[in-house]
Amino acid sequence: MEFINVSSSSSRTELETRGVRVHSHSEAERRRRQRINAHLATLRSLLPSASRLDKAALLGEVVRQVRELRVRAEEVAVVVPGEADEVGVEEDEEAARDETKTVGGGQQGRMVRAWVCCEDRPGLMSEVSRAVRSVRARAVRAEMVTVGGRTRSLLQLEVNEAEAAAAAERGEGHHSKLQAALWAVLLTNRHGAVDNFSKRERVSTRFRSRT
Amino acid sequence: MEFINVSSSSSRTELETRGVRVHSHSEAERRRRQRINAHLATLRSLLPSASRLDKAALLGEVVRQVRELRVRAEEVAVVVPGEADEVGVEEDEEAARDETKTVGGGQQGRMVRAWVCCEDRPGLMSEVSRAVRSVRARAVRAEMVTVGGRTRSLLQLEVNEAEAAAAAERGEGHHSKLQAALWAVLLTNRHGAVDNFSKRERVSTRFRSRT
DNA sequence: TTTGACACGTGAAAC
DNA sequence: TGTTTCACGTGTCAA
């Protein structure tokens, strides 16, 4: 099937110039299309499940996968120790409510959630434990994750109400003392026993890649 | 710019019929386009970084994200305890090689990698430890991950060479005895202290969603 | 035959 | 301005 260009409204007088321009235009569009399709092909190869699928269906599958991977990675980021050293302290309203509800009064003190993320080392937990005791807090629950030499510890603490009030009167925040104590743990012996742990790190990497 | 169809090879005689066909065709194509573009828009909204981007560039970004999330999820799947109970034992050639290389002989026994994935419970590790000792093995290294009440333990063990040989003579595999002992740990007290742990699981979920 | 998917060239609009 | 991106209608091939 052929077409004849009948349009006479062209403001361009020289036919050759126009011919070149049109050619360039169509070619540019062609390049654009092939860029898009290249990425589409990459996605096809990336999703083994969605090979030999409609272009639209492929994109739908991509959407599905991105959503799924996104939530999974999000859950993980929360739970797995990261590369950066980190200390956090915040009140745990929900746990405090549960506690007061089950027992009846506010006598047990405020509930606090604290976490530490750093390089693992022998004795780390006892140091953290000492830091907790140093602010007259008691660990109600603890959760630890250690991966490849990095540790994240999550502590649910009950702090002495009187102690917290006294700290508040002295102008200190409820949590700043605990936070400082935990930072002190992190900054202590940061380069201690490095040899042991560099070796452990290697082994751990092996584990990860082969299991 | 307009076109006149000069081709006379059309087998269609009735112009009206052809007209509706053409119209239906273009409309179908339009629907197809809008299906694709809808998914593209979804991807745009899904990737906050790639808003207001070229269509091709958007797809490029999608490819990048999928690759990144894919490897992250893969790493995670290896390391985070899954929902299914699991026991594994296999020889660790690399560790064995390192060990023999650093010390010089094969006198330390074979290196074995064992792992257990199950519901966490008090005393679990000592039971695992007892299982390890029951096959005359010694834990050289251990890595634990506990998330939301599920635990995965990874043990690098040194098994007594003589013991392994004796087991082999009795027709037992090197690892089957250890594997059985670990399964026994998993199957013991499976429903013990459930109340404590259902509560713990709830708290853990809270942690995960709010930290 | 019809229906759907794809690539193409083009006009228009966005800088 | 011209370069680039997008939507559109169309031809074509395949089921």
Coordinates of C-alpha atoms (C1' of nucleotides) in Angstrom, one line a residue:
Chain A
M1 CA 0.0 0.0 0.0
E2 CA 1.4 3.4 -0.9
F3 CA 0.7 7.0 0.1
I4 CA 1.0 10.2 -1.8
N5 CA 1.6 13.3 0.2
V6 CA -1.0 15.8 -0.9
S7 CA -0.7 18.4 1.8
S8 CA 0.1 21.8 0.3
S9 CA 0.1 23.8 3.5
S10 CA 3.8 23.3 4.2
S11 CA 5.5 26.5 5.0
R12 CA 8.7 25.0 3.8
T13 CA 9.6 25.9 0.3
E14 CA 12.6 23.8 -0.5
L15 CA 11.6 20.2 -1.0
E16 CA 15.0 18.8 -0.4
T17 CA 15.4 20.5 2.9
R18 CA 12.1 19.2 3.9
G19 CA 12.9 15.8 2.8
V20 CA 16.0 15.7 4.9
R21 CA 14.1 17.1 7.9
V22 CA 11.3 14.6 7.6
H23 CA 13.8 11.8 7.4
S24 CA 15.7 13.1 10.4
H25 CA 12.4 13.4 12.3
S26 CA 11.2 9.8 11.5
E27 CA 14.7 8.5 12.3
A28 CA 14.8 10.4 15.6
E29 CA 11.4 8.8 16.5
R30 CA 12.8 5.5 15.5
R31 CA 15.7 5.9 17.8
R32 CA 13.3 6.8 20.6
R33 CA 11.2 3.8 20.0
Q34 CA 14.2 1.5 20.1
R35 CA 15.5 3.0 23.3
I36 CA 12.1 2.3 25.0
N37 CA 12.0 -1.2 23.5
A38 CA 15.5 -1.9 24.6
H39 CA 14.5 -1.2 28.2
L40 CA 11.4 -3.3 27.7
A41 CA 13.5 -6.2 26.5
T42 CA 15.8 -5.8 29.5
L43 CA 12.8 -6.0 31.8
R44 CA 11.7 -9.1 29.9
S45 CA 15.0 -10.8 30.5
L46 CA 14.9 -9.6 34.1
L47 CA 11.6 -11.2 34.8
P48 CA 11.8 -14.9 33.9
S49 CA 8.1 -15.4 34.7
A50 CA 7.0 -12.7 32.2
S51 CA 8.9 -13.8 29.2
R52 CA 6.9 -13.9 25.9
L53 CA 4.3 -11.6 27.3
D54 CA 2.3 -8.8 25.8
K55 CA 4.0 -5.4 26.1
A56 CA 1.2 -4.1 28.4
A57 CA 1.1 -7.3 30.4
L58 CA 4.8 -7.2 30.8
L59 CA 4.5 -3.7 32.3
G60 CA 1.8 -5.0 34.6
E61 CA 4.0 -7.8 35.8
V62 CA 6.8 -5.3 36.4
V63 CA 4.5 -3.2 38.5
R64 CA 3.5 -6.3 40.5
Q65 CA 7.2 -7.3 41.0
V66 CA 8.3 -3.8 42.0
R67 CA 5.5 -3.6 44.6
E68 CA 6.3 -7.0 46.0
L69 CA 10.0 -6.4 46.2
R70 CA 9.5 -3.0 47.6
V71 CA 7.6 -4.1 50.6
R72 CA 9.9 -7.0 51.2
A73 CA 13.0 -4.7 51.1
E74 CA 11.2 -2.3 53.3
E75 CA 10.5 -4.9 56.0
V76 CA 14.1 -6.0 55.7
A77 CA 15.6 -2.5 56.0
V78 CA 13.9 -2.2 59.4
V79 CA 15.1 -5.4 60.7
V80 CA 18.6 -6.0 59.3
P81 CA 21.5 -4.0 60.6
G82 CA 22.7 -1.3 58.3
E83 CA 26.2 -0.1 57.5
A84 CA 25.9 3.1 59.6
D85 CA 26.3 3.1 63.3
E86 CA 23.1 4.2 65.0
V87 CA 21.5 4.8 68.4
G88 CA 17.9 5.5 69.0
V89 CA 15.6 6.0 72.0
E90 CA 11.9 6.7 72.0
E91 CA 8.9 6.1 74.1
D92 CA 6.8 3.1 73.3
E93 CA 3.2 4.3 73.9
E94 CA 1.6 1.0 72.8
A95 CA 3.7 -1.2 75.1
A96 CA 3.1 1.3 77.9
R97 CA -0.6 1.2 77.4
D98 CA -0.7 -2.6 77.3
E99 CA 1.3 -2.8 80.4
T100 CA -0.8 -0.4 82.4
K101 CA -3.9 -2.1 81.1
T102 CA -2.9 -5.6 82.1
V103 CA -1.7 -4.7 85.6
G104 CA -3.9 -1.8 86.4
G105 CA -1.7 1.1 87.4
G106 CA 1.1 3.3 86.2
Q107 CA 3.4 2.0 88.9
Q108 CA 5.8 0.1 86.6
G109 CA 7.2 3.2 85.0
R110 CA 7.3 4.4 81.4
M111 CA 8.0 2.0 78.6
V112 CA 10.9 3.0 76.2
R113 CA 12.1 1.5 73.0
A114 CA 15.8 1.7 72.4
W115 CA 18.0 0.4 69.6
V116 CA 21.6 0.2 68.7
C117 CA 23.2 -0.7 65.4
C118 CA 27.0 -1.2 65.2
E119 CA 29.8 -3.6 64.5
D120 CA 29.5 -6.7 66.6
R121 CA 32.1 -7.5 69.2
P122 CA 32.5 -9.8 72.2
G123 CA 30.9 -8.3 75.3
L124 CA 28.8 -5.8 73.4
M125 CA 25.6 -6.9 74.9
S126 CA 26.9 -6.8 78.5
E127 CA 28.1 -3.2 77.8
V128 CA 24.7 -2.3 76.5
S129 CA 23.2 -4.0 79.5
R130 CA 25.4 -2.0 81.8
A131 CA 24.3 1.2 80.0
V132 CA 20.7 0.3 80.5
R133 CA 21.3 -0.3 84.2
S134 CA 23.2 2.9 84.5
V135 CA 20.0 4.8 83.9
R136 CA 18.0 2.6 86.3
A137 CA 16.1 1.0 83.4
R138 CA 15.1 -2.6 83.1
A139 CA 15.0 -4.6 79.9
V140 CA 11.6 -6.2 79.5
R141 CA 12.3 -7.6 76.0
A142 CA 15.2 -7.7 73.6
E143 CA 15.6 -8.7 70.0
M144 CA 19.0 -9.0 68.3
V145 CA 20.0 -9.5 64.7
T146 CA 23.6 -10.1 63.7
V147 CA 24.5 -10.3 60.0
G148 CA 28.0 -10.3 58.6
G149 CA 29.5 -8.9 61.7
R150 CA 27.0 -6.1 62.1
T151 CA 24.6 -6.1 65.0
R152 CA 21.2 -4.5 65.6
S153 CA 19.7 -4.7 69.0
L154 CA 16.2 -3.7 69.9
L155 CA 15.4 -3.2 73.6
Q156 CA 12.0 -2.7 75.2
L157 CA 12.8 -1.0 78.5
E158 CA 10.9 0.0 81.6
V159 CA 12.4 3.1 83.2
N160 CA 12.0 4.1 86.8
E161 CA 9.3 6.8 86.9
A162 CA 10.9 8.6 89.8
E163 CA 14.3 8.5 88.0
A164 CA 12.7 10.0 84.9
A165 CA 11.0 12.7 86.8
A166 CA 14.3 13.6 88.6
A167 CA 16.1 13.8 85.3
A168 CA 13.4 16.0 83.9
E169 CA 13.7 18.4 86.8
R170 CA 17.5 18.6 86.2
G171 CA 16.6 19.8 82.7
E172 CA 17.7 16.5 81.1
G173 CA 15.3 14.8 78.6
H174 CA 14.0 11.4 79.6
H175 CA 16.0 9.7 77.0
S176 CA 19.1 11.8 76.5
K177 CA 21.0 10.1 79.3
L178 CA 20.3 6.6 78.0
Q179 CA 21.1 7.7 74.6
A180 CA 24.4 9.1 75.7
A181 CA 25.2 5.9 77.5
L182 CA 24.5 3.9 74.4
W183 CA 26.6 6.1 72.3
A184 CA 29.4 5.7 74.8
V185 CA 29.1 1.9 74.3
L186 CA 29.4 2.4 70.6
L187 CA 32.4 4.7 70.8
T188 CA 34.3 2.5 73.2
N189 CA 36.7 0.0 71.8
R190 CA 35.6 0.8 68.3
H191 CA 38.9 -0.5 66.9
G192 CA 39.4 -3.2 69.5
A193 CA 39.9 -6.8 68.5
V194 CA 39.7 -5.8 64.8
D195 CA 41.7 -8.8 63.7
N196 CA 39.3 -11.3 65.0
F197 CA 36.4 -9.6 63.4
S198 CA 37.8 -9.0 60.0
K199 CA 38.4 -12.7 59.8
R200 CA 34.8 -13.4 61.0
E201 CA 33.5 -11.0 58.4
R202 CA 35.1 -13.0 55.7
V203 CA 33.6 -16.2 56.9
S204 CA 30.3 -14.6 57.2
T205 CA 30.4 -13.4 53.6
R206 CA 31.1 -16.9 52.5
F207 CA 28.1 -18.2 54.4
R208 CA 25.9 -15.6 52.8
S209 CA 26.8 -16.3 49.3
R210 CA 26.8 -20.1 49.5
T211 CA 23.9 -21.1 51.7
Chain B
M1 CA -0.5 16.9 6.6
E2 CA -2.9 14.6 4.9
F3 CA -2.7 11.4 3.0
I4 CA -4.8 9.9 0.2
N5 CA -4.8 6.2 -0.1
V6 CA -4.0 5.5 -3.7
S7 CA -3.6 1.8 -3.4
S8 CA -6.3 0.1 -5.4
S9 CA -5.6 -3.4 -4.2
S10 CA -8.2 -3.2 -1.5
S11 CA -10.6 -6.1 -1.8
R12 CA -13.2 -4.2 0.1
T13 CA -15.9 -2.8 -2.1
E14 CA -18.2 -1.0 0.3
L15 CA -16.7 2.2 1.6
E16 CA -18.9 2.4 4.7
T17 CA -17.9 -1.0 5.9
R18 CA -14.3 0.0 5.5
G19 CA -14.9 3.2 7.3
V20 CA -16.2 1.5 10.5
R21 CA -13.4 -1.1 10.3
V22 CA -10.8 1.7 10.2
H23 CA -12.4 3.5 13.0
S24 CA -12.6 0.4 15.1
H25 CA -9.0 -0.3 14.4
S26 CA -7.7 3.0 15.4
E27 CA -9.9 2.9 18.5
A28 CA -8.5 -0.5 19.5
E29 CA -5.0 0.8 19.1
R30 CA -6.0 3.7 21.3
R31 CA -7.1 1.4 24.0
R32 CA -3.9 -0.6 23.8
R33 CA -1.9 2.6 24.1
Q34 CA -3.8 3.7 27.1
R35 CA -3.4 0.3 28.8
I36 CA 0.4 0.6 28.4
N37 CA 0.4 4.3 29.5
A38 CA -1.6 3.4 32.5
H39 CA 1.0 0.9 33.7
L40 CA 3.7 3.5 32.9
A41 CA 1.9 6.0 35.1
T42 CA 1.6 3.5 37.9
L43 CA 5.3 2.9 37.7
R44 CA 5.9 6.7 37.8
S45 CA 3.9 6.9 41.0
L46 CA 5.7 3.9 42.4
L47 CA 9.1 5.5 41.9
P48 CA 9.2 8.8 43.6
S49 CA 12.7 9.5 42.2
A50 CA 11.6 9.1 38.6
S51 CA 8.6 11.5 38.6
R52 CA 8.5 13.8 35.6
L53 CA 10.9 11.8 33.6
D54 CA 11.2 10.8 30.0
K55 CA 9.3 7.6 29.1
A56 CA 12.5 5.9 28.2
A57 CA 14.3 7.2 31.2
L58 CA 11.5 6.1 33.4
L59 CA 11.9 2.5 32.1
G60 CA 15.6 2.8 32.7
E61 CA 15.0 3.8 36.2
V62 CA 12.6 0.9 36.6
V63 CA 15.2 -1.5 35.4
R64 CA 17.7 -0.1 37.9
Q65 CA 15.3 -0.4 40.8
V66 CA 14.2 -3.9 39.9
R67 CA 17.9 -5.0 39.7
E68 CA 18.7 -3.4 43.0
L69 CA 15.6 -4.7 44.9
R70 CA 16.1 -8.1 43.4
V71 CA 19.6 -8.6 44.7
R72 CA 18.7 -7.1 48.1
A73 CA 15.7 -9.5 48.5
E74 CA 17.9 -12.4 47.4
E75 CA 20.5 -11.6 50.1
V76 CA 17.8 -11.3 52.6
A77 CA 16.1 -14.5 51.8
V78 CA 19.3 -16.3 52.6
V79 CA 19.8 -14.7 55.9
V80 CA 16.4 -14.1 57.4
P81 CA 14.5 -17.0 59.0
G82 CA 11.7 -18.1 56.8
E83 CA 8.2 -19.4 57.7
A84 CA 9.1 -23.1 57.2
D85 CA 10.9 -25.2 59.7
E86 CA 14.2 -26.4 58.2
V87 CA 17.3 -28.3 59.1
G88 CA 20.4 -28.7 57.0
V89 CA 23.8 -30.2 57.3
E90 CA 26.5 -30.1 54.7
E91 CA 30.3 -30.2 54.6
D92 CA 32.1 -26.9 54.4
E93 CA 35.0 -27.4 52.0
E94 CA 36.2 -23.9 52.2
A95 CA 36.4 -23.7 55.9
A96 CA 38.0 -27.1 56.1
R97 CA 40.6 -26.0 53.6
D98 CA 41.4 -22.8 55.5
E99 CA 41.6 -24.8 58.7
T100 CA 44.0 -27.4 57.4
K101 CA 46.0 -24.7 55.6
T102 CA 46.5 -22.5 58.7
V103 CA 47.3 -25.3 61.1
G104 CA 49.0 -27.7 58.7
G105 CA 47.4 -31.1 59.1
G106 CA 44.0 -32.8 58.9
Q107 CA 44.0 -33.5 62.6
Q108 CA 41.2 -31.2 63.5
G109 CA 38.5 -33.2 61.8
R110 CA 36.1 -32.4 59.0
M111 CA 34.4 -29.0 58.9
V112 CA 30.6 -29.1 58.6
R113 CA 28.0 -26.4 58.2
A114 CA 24.7 -26.9 59.9
W115 CA 21.6 -24.7 60.1
V116 CA 18.3 -24.8 61.8
C117 CA 15.3 -22.6 61.2
C118 CA 12.3 -22.8 63.5
E119 CA 10.2 -20.9 66.0
D120 CA 12.3 -19.3 68.7
R121 CA 11.8 -20.5 72.3
P122 CA 13.7 -20.4 75.6
G123 CA 16.5 -22.9 75.8
L124 CA 16.5 -23.6 72.1
M125 CA 20.2 -22.9 71.8
S126 CA 21.2 -25.1 74.6
E127 CA 19.1 -27.9 73.0
V128 CA 20.9 -27.4 69.7
S129 CA 24.2 -27.3 71.6
R130 CA 23.4 -30.6 73.2
A131 CA 22.5 -32.1 69.8
V132 CA 25.9 -30.9 68.5
R133 CA 27.7 -32.5 71.4
S134 CA 25.7 -35.7 71.1
V135 CA 27.5 -36.4 67.8
R136 CA 30.9 -35.4 69.2
A137 CA 31.0 -32.2 67.2
R138 CA 32.3 -28.9 68.4
A139 CA 31.0 -25.5 67.4
V140 CA 33.7 -23.3 65.9
R141 CA 31.5 -20.5 64.9
A142 CA 27.8 -19.6 65.2
E143 CA 25.6 -17.0 63.7
M144 CA 22.0 -16.4 64.8
V145 CA 19.2 -14.3 63.5
T146 CA 15.9 -14.0 65.3
V147 CA 13.1 -12.0 63.7
G148 CA 9.5 -11.9 64.9
G149 CA 9.9 -15.0 66.9
R150 CA 11.4 -17.1 64.1
T151 CA 15.1 -18.1 64.5
R152 CA 17.7 -19.2 62.1
S153 CA 20.9 -20.5 63.5
L154 CA 24.0 -21.2 61.4
L155 CA 26.7 -23.4 62.9
Q156 CA 30.2 -24.1 61.7
L157 CA 31.2 -27.4 63.3
E158 CA 34.3 -29.5 63.6
V159 CA 33.4 -33.1 63.8
N160 CA 35.6 -35.8 65.2
E161 CA 37.3 -37.6 62.3
A162 CA 37.3 -40.9 64.1
E163 CA 33.6 -40.5 65.0
A164 CA 32.7 -39.8 61.4
A165 CA 34.7 -42.8 60.2
A166 CA 32.9 -45.0 62.7
A167 CA 29.5 -43.8 61.6
A168 CA 30.4 -44.3 58.0
E169 CA 31.4 -48.0 58.8
R170 CA 28.0 -48.5 60.4
G171 CA 26.4 -47.5 57.2
E172 CA 25.3 -44.1 58.5
G173 CA 26.1 -41.0 56.5
H174 CA 28.4 -38.5 58.1
H175 CA 25.7 -36.0 58.7
S176 CA 22.5 -38.0 59.1
K177 CA 23.0 -38.5 62.8
L178 CA 23.5 -34.8 63.4
Q179 CA 20.6 -34.0 61.1
A180 CA 18.3 -36.4 63.1
A181 CA 19.4 -34.9 66.4
L182 CA 18.6 -31.4 65.1
W183 CA 15.2 -32.4 63.8
A184 CA 14.6 -34.0 67.3
V185 CA 15.3 -30.5 68.8
L186 CA 12.8 -29.0 66.4
L187 CA 10.1 -31.5 67.1
T188 CA 10.5 -31.4 70.9
N189 CA 8.2 -29.0 72.7
R190 CA 6.8 -27.6 69.5
H191 CA 3.7 -26.4 71.3
G192 CA 5.3 -25.7 74.6
A193 CA 5.0 -22.2 76.2
V194 CA 2.8 -21.1 73.3
D195 CA 1.2 -18.4 75.3
N196 CA 4.4 -16.6 76.0
F197 CA 5.4 -16.6 72.4
S198 CA 2.2 -15.6 70.8
K199 CA 2.4 -12.5 73.0
R200 CA 6.0 -12.0 72.0
E201 CA 5.1 -12.4 68.4
R202 CA 2.6 -9.6 68.7
V203 CA 5.1 -7.2 70.2
S204 CA 7.6 -8.1 67.6
T205 CA 5.2 -7.2 64.8
R206 CA 4.6 -3.9 66.4
F207 CA 8.3 -3.3 66.5
R208 CA 8.7 -4.1 62.9
S209 CA 6.0 -1.8 61.7
R210 CA 6.9 1.2 63.7
T211 CA 10.7 1.4 64.0
Chain C
dT1 C1' -12.6 -13.9 8.5
dT2 C1' -11.7 -11.1 12.6
dT3 C1' -9.0 -9.6 16.2
dG4 C1' -4.9 -8.1 18.6
dA5 C1' -0.1 -6.7 18.9
dC6 C1' 3.6 -4.2 16.9
dA7 C1' 6.5 -0.6 14.2
dC8 C1' 6.2 3.1 11.5
dG9 C1' 5.8 8.0 10.0
dT10 C1' 3.6 12.1 11.1
dG11 C1' 1.5 16.6 13.4
dA12 C1' 1.6 19.1 17.4
dA13 C1' 3.3 20.8 21.5
dA14 C1' 7.3 21.5 25.0
dC15 C1' 11.1 23.2 26.2
Chain D
dT1 C1' 14.7 28.8 17.1
dG2 C1' 15.3 23.5 16.4
dT3 C1' 15.4 19.4 19.0
dT4 C1' 12.7 16.0 21.5
dT5 C1' 8.7 13.8 23.3
dC6 C1' 4.1 12.2 22.9
dA7 C1' -0.4 10.5 20.7
dC8 C1' -2.4 9.3 16.7
dG9 C1' -3.8 6.6 12.6
dT10 C1' -2.2 3.2 9.7
dG11 C1' -0.1 -1.1 7.4
dT12 C1' 1.3 -5.6 8.4
dC13 C1' 1.9 -9.9 10.3
dA14 C1' 0.0 -13.7 13.2
dA15 C1' -3.4 -16.5 15.6

